[in-house]
Coordinates of C-alpha atoms and ligand atoms in Angstrom, one line a residue:
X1 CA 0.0 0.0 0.0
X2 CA 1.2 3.7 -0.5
X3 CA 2.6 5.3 2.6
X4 CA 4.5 2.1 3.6
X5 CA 8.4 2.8 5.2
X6 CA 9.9 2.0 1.0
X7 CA 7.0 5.0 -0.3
X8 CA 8.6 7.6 -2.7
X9 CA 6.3 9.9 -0.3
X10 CA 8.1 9.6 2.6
X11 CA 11.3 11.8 0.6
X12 CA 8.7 14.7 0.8
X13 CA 7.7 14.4 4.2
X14 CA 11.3 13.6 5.5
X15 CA 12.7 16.4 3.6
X16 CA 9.5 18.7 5.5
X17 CA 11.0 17.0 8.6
X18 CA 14.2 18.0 8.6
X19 CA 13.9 21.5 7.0
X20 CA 11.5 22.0 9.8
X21 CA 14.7 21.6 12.2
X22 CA 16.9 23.4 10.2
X23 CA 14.6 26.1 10.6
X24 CA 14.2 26.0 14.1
X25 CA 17.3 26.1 14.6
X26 CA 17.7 29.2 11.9
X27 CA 15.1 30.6 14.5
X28 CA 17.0 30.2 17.9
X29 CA 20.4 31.8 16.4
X30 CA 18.7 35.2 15.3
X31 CA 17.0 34.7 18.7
X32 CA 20.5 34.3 20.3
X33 CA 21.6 37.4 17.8
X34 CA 18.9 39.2 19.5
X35 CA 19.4 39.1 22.9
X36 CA 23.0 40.1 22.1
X37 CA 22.2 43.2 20.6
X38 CA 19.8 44.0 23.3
X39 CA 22.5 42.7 26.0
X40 CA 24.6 45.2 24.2
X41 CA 22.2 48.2 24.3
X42 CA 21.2 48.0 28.2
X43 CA 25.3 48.0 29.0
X44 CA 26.9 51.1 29.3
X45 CA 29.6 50.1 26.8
X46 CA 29.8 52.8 24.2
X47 CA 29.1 51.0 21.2
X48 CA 26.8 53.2 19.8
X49 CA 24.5 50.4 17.5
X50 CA 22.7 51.3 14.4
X51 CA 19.2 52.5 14.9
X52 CA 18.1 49.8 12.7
X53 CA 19.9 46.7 14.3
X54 CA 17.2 45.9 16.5
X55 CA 14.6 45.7 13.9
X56 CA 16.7 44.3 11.1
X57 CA 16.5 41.2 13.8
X58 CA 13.0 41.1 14.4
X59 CA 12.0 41.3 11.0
X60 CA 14.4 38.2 10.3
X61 CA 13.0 36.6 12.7
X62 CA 9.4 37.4 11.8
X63 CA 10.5 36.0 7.9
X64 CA 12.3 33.0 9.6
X65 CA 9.1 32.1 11.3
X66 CA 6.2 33.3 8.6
X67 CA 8.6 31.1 6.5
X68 CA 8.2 28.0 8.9
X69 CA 4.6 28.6 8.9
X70 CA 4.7 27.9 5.3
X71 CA 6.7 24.8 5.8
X72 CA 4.2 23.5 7.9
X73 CA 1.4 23.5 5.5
X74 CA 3.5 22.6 2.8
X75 CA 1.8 19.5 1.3
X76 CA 2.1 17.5 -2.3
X77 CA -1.1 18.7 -4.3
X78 CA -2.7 16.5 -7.4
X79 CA -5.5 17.6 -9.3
X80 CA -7.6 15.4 -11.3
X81 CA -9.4 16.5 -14.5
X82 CA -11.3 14.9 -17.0
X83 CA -15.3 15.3 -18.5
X84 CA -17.6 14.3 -16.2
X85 CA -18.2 10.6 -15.3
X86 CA -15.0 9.4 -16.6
X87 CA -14.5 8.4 -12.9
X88 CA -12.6 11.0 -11.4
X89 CA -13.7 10.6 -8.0
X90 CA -13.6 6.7 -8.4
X91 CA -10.1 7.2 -8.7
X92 CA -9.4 9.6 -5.8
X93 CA -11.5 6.9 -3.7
X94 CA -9.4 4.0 -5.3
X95 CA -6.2 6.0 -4.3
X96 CA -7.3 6.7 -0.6
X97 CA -8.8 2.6 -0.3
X98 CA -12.2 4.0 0.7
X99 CA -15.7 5.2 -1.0
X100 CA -14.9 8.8 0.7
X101 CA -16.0 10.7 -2.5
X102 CA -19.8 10.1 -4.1
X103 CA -19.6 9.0 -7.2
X104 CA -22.0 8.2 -10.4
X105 CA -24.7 10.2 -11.6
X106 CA -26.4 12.5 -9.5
X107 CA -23.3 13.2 -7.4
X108 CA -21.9 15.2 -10.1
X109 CA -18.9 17.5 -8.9
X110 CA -19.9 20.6 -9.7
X111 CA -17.3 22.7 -7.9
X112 CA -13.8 21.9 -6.8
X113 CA -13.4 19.2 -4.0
X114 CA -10.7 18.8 -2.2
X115 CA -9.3 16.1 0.0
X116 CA -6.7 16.7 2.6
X117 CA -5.7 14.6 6.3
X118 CA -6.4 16.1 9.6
X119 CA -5.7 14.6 12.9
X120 CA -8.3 12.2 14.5
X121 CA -9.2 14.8 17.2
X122 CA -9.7 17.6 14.9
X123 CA -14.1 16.9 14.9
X124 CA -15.9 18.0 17.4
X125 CA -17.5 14.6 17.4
X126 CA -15.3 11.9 19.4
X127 CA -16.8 8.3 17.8
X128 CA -15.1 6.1 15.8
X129 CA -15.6 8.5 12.6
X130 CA -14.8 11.1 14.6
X131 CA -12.2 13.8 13.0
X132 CA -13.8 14.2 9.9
X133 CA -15.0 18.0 9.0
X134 CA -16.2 19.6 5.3
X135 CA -15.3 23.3 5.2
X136 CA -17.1 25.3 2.3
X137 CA -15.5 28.5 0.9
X138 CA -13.7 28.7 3.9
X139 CA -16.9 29.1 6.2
X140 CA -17.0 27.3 9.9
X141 CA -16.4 23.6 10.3
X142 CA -19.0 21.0 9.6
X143 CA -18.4 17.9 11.2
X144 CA -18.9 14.5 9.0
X145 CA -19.6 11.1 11.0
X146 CA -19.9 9.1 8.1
X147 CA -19.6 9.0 3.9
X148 CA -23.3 8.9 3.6
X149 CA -23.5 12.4 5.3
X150 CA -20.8 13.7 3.1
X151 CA -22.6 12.7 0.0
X152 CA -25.7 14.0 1.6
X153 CA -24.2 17.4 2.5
X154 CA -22.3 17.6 -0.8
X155 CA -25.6 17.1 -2.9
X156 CA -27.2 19.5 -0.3
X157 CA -24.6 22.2 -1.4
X158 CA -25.0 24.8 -4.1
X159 CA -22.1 25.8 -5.0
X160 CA -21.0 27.8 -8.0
X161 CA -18.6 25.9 -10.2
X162 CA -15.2 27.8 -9.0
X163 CA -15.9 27.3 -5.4
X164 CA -14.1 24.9 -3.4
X165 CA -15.3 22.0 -0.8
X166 CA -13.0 20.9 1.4
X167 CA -13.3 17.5 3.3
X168 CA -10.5 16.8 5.9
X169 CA -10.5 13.1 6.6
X170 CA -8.6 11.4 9.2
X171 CA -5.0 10.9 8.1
X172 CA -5.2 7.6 10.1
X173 CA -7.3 6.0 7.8
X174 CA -5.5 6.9 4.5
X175 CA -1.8 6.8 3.7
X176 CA -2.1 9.0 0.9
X177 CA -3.5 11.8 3.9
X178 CA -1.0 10.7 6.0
X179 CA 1.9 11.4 3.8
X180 CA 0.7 14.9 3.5
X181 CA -1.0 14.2 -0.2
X182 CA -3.9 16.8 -1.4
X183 CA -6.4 15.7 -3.5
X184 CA -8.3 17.9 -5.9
X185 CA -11.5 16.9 -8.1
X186 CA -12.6 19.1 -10.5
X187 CA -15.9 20.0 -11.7
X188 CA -16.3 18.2 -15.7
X189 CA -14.8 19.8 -18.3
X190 CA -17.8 19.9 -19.6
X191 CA -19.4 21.8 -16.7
X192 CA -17.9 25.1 -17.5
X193 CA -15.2 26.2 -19.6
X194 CA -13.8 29.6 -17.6
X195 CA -10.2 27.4 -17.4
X196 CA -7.8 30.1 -16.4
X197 CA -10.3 31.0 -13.4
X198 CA -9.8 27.2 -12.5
X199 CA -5.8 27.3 -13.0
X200 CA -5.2 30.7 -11.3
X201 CA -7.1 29.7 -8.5
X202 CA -6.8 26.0 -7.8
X203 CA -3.8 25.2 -9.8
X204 CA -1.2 27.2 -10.0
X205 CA 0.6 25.3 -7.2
X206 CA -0.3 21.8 -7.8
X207 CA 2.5 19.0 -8.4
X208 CA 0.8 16.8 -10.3
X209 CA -2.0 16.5 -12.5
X210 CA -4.1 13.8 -13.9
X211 CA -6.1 13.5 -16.6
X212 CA -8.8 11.1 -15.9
X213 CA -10.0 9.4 -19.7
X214 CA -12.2 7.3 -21.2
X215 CA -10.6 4.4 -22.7
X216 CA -13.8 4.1 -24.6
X217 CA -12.7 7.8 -26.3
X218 CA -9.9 9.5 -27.8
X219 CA -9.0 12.5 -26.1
X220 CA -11.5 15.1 -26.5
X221 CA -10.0 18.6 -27.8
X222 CA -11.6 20.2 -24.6
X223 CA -9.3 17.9 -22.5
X224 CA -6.5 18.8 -24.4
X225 CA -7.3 22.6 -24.2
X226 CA -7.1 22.8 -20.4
X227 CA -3.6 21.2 -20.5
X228 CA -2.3 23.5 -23.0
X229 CA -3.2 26.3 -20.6
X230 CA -2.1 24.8 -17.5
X231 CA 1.7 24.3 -19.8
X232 CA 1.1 28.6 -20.8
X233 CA 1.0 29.2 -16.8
X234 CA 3.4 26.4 -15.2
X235 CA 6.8 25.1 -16.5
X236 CA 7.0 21.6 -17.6
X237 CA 3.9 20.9 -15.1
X238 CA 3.8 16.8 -14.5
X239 CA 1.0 14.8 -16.3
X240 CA -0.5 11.5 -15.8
X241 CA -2.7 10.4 -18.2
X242 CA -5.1 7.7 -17.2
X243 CA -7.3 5.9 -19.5
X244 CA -10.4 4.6 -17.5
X245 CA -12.8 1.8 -17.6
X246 CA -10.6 -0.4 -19.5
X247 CA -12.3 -3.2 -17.9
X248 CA -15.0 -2.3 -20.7
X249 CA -12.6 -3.4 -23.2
X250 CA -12.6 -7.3 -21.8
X251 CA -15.9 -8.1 -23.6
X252 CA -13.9 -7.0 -27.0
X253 CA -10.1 -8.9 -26.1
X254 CA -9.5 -9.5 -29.9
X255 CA -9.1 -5.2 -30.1
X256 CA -8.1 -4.9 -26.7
X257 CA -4.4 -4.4 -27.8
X258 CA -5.0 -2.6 -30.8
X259 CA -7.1 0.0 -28.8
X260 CA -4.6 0.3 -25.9
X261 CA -1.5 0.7 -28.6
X262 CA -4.0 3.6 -30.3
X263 CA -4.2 5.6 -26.9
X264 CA -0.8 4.7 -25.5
X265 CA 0.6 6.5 -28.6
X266 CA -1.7 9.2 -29.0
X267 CA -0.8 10.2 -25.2
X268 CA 2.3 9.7 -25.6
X269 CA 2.2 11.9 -28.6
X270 CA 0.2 14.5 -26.3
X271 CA 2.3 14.4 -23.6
X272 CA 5.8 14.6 -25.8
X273 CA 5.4 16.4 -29.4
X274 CA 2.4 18.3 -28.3
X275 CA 3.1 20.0 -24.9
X276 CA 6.5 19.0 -24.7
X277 CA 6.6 18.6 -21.2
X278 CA 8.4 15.2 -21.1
X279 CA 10.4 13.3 -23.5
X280 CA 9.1 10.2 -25.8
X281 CA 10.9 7.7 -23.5
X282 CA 9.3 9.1 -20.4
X283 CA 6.3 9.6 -21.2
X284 CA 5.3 5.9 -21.4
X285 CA 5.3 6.1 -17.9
X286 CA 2.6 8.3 -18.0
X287 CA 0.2 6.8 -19.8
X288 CA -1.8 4.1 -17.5
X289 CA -4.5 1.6 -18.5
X290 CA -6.8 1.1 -15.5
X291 CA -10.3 0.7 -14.0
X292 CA -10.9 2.7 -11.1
X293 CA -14.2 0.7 -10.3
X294 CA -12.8 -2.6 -10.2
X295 CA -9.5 -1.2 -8.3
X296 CA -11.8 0.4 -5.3
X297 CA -13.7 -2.8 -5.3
X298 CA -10.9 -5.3 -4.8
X299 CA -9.2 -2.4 -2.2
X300 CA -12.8 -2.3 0.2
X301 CA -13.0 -5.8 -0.2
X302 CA -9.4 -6.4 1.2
X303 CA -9.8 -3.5 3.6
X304 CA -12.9 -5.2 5.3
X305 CA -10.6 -8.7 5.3
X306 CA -12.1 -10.6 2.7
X307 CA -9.6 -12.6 0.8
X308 CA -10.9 -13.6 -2.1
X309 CA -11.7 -11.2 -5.5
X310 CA -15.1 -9.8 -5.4
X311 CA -17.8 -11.4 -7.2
X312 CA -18.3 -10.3 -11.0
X313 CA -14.5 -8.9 -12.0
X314 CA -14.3 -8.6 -15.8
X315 CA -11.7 -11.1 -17.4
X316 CA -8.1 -9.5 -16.8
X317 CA -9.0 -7.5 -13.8
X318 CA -5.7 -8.8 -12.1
X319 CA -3.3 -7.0 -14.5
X320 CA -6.2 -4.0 -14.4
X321 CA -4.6 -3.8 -10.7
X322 CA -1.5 -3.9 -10.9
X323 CA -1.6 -1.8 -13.5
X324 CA -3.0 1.1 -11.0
X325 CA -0.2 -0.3 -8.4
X326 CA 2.1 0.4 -11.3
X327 CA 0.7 4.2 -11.9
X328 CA 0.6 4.9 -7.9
X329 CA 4.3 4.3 -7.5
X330 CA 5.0 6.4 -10.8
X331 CA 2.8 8.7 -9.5
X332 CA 4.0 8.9 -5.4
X333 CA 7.8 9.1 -7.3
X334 CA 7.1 11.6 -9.2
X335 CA 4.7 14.2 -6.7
X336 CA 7.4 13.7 -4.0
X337 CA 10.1 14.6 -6.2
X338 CA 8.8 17.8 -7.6
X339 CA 7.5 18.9 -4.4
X340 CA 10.6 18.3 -2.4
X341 CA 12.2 20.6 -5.4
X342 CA 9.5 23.3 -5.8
X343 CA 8.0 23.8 -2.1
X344 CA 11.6 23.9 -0.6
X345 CA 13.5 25.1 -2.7
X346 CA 11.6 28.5 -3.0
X347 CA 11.9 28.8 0.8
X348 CA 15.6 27.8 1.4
X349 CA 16.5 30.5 -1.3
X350 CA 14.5 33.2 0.7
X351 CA 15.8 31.7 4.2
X352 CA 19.4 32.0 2.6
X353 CA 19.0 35.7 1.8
X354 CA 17.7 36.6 5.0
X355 CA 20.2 35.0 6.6
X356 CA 23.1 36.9 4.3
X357 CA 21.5 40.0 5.4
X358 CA 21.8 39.0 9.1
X359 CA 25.4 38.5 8.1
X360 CA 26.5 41.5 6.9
X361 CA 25.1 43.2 10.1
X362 CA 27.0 40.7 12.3
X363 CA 30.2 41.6 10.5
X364 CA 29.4 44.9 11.4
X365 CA 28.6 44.6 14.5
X366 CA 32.0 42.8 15.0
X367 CA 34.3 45.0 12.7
X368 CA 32.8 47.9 15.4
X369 CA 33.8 46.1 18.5
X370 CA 36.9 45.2 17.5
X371 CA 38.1 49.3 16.5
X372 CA 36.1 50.2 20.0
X373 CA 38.5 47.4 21.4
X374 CA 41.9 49.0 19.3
X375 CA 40.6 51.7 20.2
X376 CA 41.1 51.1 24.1
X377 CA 44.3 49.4 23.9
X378 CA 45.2 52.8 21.9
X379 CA 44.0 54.6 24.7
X380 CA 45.7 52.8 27.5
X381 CA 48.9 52.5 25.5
X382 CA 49.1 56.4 25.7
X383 CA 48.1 56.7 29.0
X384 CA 50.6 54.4 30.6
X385 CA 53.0 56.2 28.3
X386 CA 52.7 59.2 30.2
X387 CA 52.4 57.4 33.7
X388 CA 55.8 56.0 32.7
X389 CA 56.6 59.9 31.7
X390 CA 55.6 61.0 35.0
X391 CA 56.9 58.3 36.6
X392 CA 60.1 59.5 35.2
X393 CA 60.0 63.1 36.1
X394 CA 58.7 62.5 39.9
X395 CA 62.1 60.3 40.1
X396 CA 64.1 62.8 38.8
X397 CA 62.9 65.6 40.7
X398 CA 62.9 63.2 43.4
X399 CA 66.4 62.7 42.4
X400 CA 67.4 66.1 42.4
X401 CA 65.5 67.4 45.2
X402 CA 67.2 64.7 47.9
X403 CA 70.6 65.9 45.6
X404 CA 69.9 69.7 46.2
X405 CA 68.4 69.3 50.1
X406 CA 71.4 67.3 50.5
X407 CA 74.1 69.7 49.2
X408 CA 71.7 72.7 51.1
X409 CA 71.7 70.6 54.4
X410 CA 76.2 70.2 53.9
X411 CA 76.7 73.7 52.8
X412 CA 74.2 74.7 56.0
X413 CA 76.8 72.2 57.8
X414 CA 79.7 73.8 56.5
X415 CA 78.4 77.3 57.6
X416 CA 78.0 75.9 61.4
X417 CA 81.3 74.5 61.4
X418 CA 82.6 77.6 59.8
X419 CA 80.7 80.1 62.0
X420 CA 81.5 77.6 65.5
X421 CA 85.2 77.9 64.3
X422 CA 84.9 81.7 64.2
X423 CA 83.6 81.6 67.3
X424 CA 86.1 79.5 68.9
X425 CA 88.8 81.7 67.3
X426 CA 87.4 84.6 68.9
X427 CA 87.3 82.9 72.3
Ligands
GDP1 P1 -16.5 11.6 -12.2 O1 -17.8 12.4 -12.6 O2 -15.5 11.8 -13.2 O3 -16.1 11.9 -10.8 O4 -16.9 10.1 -12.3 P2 -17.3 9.1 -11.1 O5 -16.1 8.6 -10.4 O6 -18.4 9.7 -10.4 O7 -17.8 7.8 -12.0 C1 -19.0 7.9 -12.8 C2 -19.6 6.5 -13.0 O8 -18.6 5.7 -13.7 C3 -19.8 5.8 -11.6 O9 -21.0 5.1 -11.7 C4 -18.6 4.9 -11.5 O10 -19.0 3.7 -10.7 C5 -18.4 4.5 -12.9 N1 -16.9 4.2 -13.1 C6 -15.9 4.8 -12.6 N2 -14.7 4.2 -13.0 C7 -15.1 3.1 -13.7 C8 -14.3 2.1 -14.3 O11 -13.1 2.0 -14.3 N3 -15.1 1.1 -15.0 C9 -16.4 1.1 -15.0 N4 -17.0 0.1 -15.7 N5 -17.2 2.1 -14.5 C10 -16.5 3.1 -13.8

């Protein structure tokens, strides 16, 4: 199953992992920066600091952390596309192992849906289904105890085609959710046709899209038209192309292989000569054969421990599944790669600046404290200079004051003796 330890995914959400450290720790050194600087102001050292210092700091930080935040909610986004009742939703549901998405007619999607994890606690609810919560356009949380009510509050919804339903589903219960996948369904090409509306708003950051076909059809030119755009706004943007309900083909096995050799090389064609996103040799890989119906089957029927195929599987249906194994690994390889690249990438580069700003006002701050500190040793050089000076001159006038009080105090001798020898002459 996706999400196992060996999952391509995991490079995403091990790369989100340890960024997420790295950036913490980015965080704690400006902090430390911080408190220096403010250490710095509160002493009476006179290094005058820049005005600006202080908030040069806090606004790093403030980046540092709005950048984190980013991080965070970082995920790997896939939207699916395709006319209506080609099975997109079958195939979200047969990605995720579960009937979470309604499906058929009268459950049309007729605005986006998206699918992300949240924790089991997140519900207000606390039962076994407990977690689950629909938001639409944003407005208040609507708890969801079961796929019934979803279907029953999504048909309940009116919502114009460019809004966007979001159902948070317990990321214990899918791997896909757990490994920080996004899922969005689209309304039918069909629906509406205001594509750059759709792409500004719901694609411009997705990692992966995929085109949900009927094997039945060749691709229609309105199918083709919404890829073109999406190549106009994104750079080399990853597509999967994934001709559906091939188990219709078993009742016809003598064209089977013809048909399939048609649409491999037509979506091939599409996918290399066309929008020139990926070369011929790759783009084999994107090009799947599957049936989403027959895929959630089998999955529900494992999931609820039966053993055994389910009852009425078209001839082939094996190779059917492995087949959509095959296109889920291509797929998990392929969304984990270009989101570690494009999510992280981005925010390293702006991290790195921020940090080379911080840098250059560290030097500074260093290059000042060492002239203040020259500028000391300058200062006590020339003052012990003239200590020694002084020094100097109270030893010499030391020097010659003893030398002069001396001779006074033997030329004041010399004037007793001669005065005591007068008087002893006169006696
Ligand atoms: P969407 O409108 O593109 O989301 O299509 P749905 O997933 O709702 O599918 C429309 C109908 O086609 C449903 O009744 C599905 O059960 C059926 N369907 C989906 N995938 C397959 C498939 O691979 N084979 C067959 N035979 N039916 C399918």
């Amino acid at each position: 199953a996706a999400g196992d330890m060996g999952s391509p995914l995991k490079h995403f959400t091990n790369a989100k992992k340890k960024i997420n450290v790295l950036f913490s720790d980015i965080q704690s050194y400006i902090e430390d920066f911080g408190e220096f600087i403010d250490d710095i102001g509160n002493s009476d050292e006179n290094l005058i600091l820049e005005e600006e210092l202080e908030d040069d700091v806090r606004a790093a930080l403030e980046k540092i952390n709005g950048i984190k935040d980013m991080l965070c909610r970082n995920h790997m986004k896939v939207v699916f596309f395709g006319r209506t009742s080609n099975g997109k939703s079958s195939v979200i549901n047969s990605m995720l192992w579960d009937r979470i998405l309604p499906t058929g007619i009268g459950h049309t999607t007729n605005c986006f849906l998206s699918v992300a994890g949240c924790s089991d606690e997140a519900g207000s609810s606390s039962d076994s289904d407990g977690g689950a919560y629909l938001l639409c356009n944003g407005s208040e949380k609507r708890s969801i105890k079961s796929v019934t009510q979803l279907s029953h509050a999504l048909s309940q919804e009116s919502m114009s085609c460019d809004s966007l339903i979001q159902v948070f589903w317990p990321k214990s219960k899918c791997a896909l959710l757990k490994d920080d996948v996004v899922l969005v369904d689209s309304p039918g090409i069909d629906v509406t046709l205001d594509l750059d509306r759709w792409i500004d708003n719901y694609c411009l950051d997705a990692d992966v899209f995929i085109l949900v076909a009927n094997a039945e059809s060749t691709l229609m030119q309105a199918e083709k038209k919404f890829f073109h755009r999406v190549n106009e706004k994104l750079s080399k943007p990853n597509i999967f192309i994934l001709n559906n309900r091939w188990d219709a083909s078993a009742s016809e096995p003598e064209l089977m292989e013809q048909v399939r050799q048609q649409h491999l090389e037509r979506g091939i064609s599409f996918l290399a000569d066309e929008l020139k996103v990926i070369s011929k040799s790759q783009a084999k890989d994107r090009v799947f054969f599957v049936s989403a119906k027959e895929t959630l089957q089998s999955r529900m029927h494992k999931t609820q421990g039966k053993p055994d195929a389910p009852l009425g599987m078209a001839d082939g249906y094996q190779g059917r599944l492995i087949e959509f194994a095959r296109f889920e690994r291509e797929f998990e390889e392929c969304i984990s790669r270009s989101a570690t690249r494009t999510k992280f990438e981005y925010h390293t580069q702006r991290a790195s600046k921020i940090i080379d700003q911080l840098h250059v006002k560290a030097e500074w701050l260093f290059s000042k404290a060492t002239d203040l500190m020259n500028e000391c040793h300058d200062r006590r050089a020339f003052l012990l200079q003239r200590l020694e000076y002084i020094d100097n001159q109270m030893k010499i006038v030391t020097q010659r004051s003893r030398e002069s009080i001396l001779s006074l105090a033997s030329e004041a001798e010399r004037q007793v003796r001669l005065a005591m020898s007068d008087e002893i002459r006169r006696l």
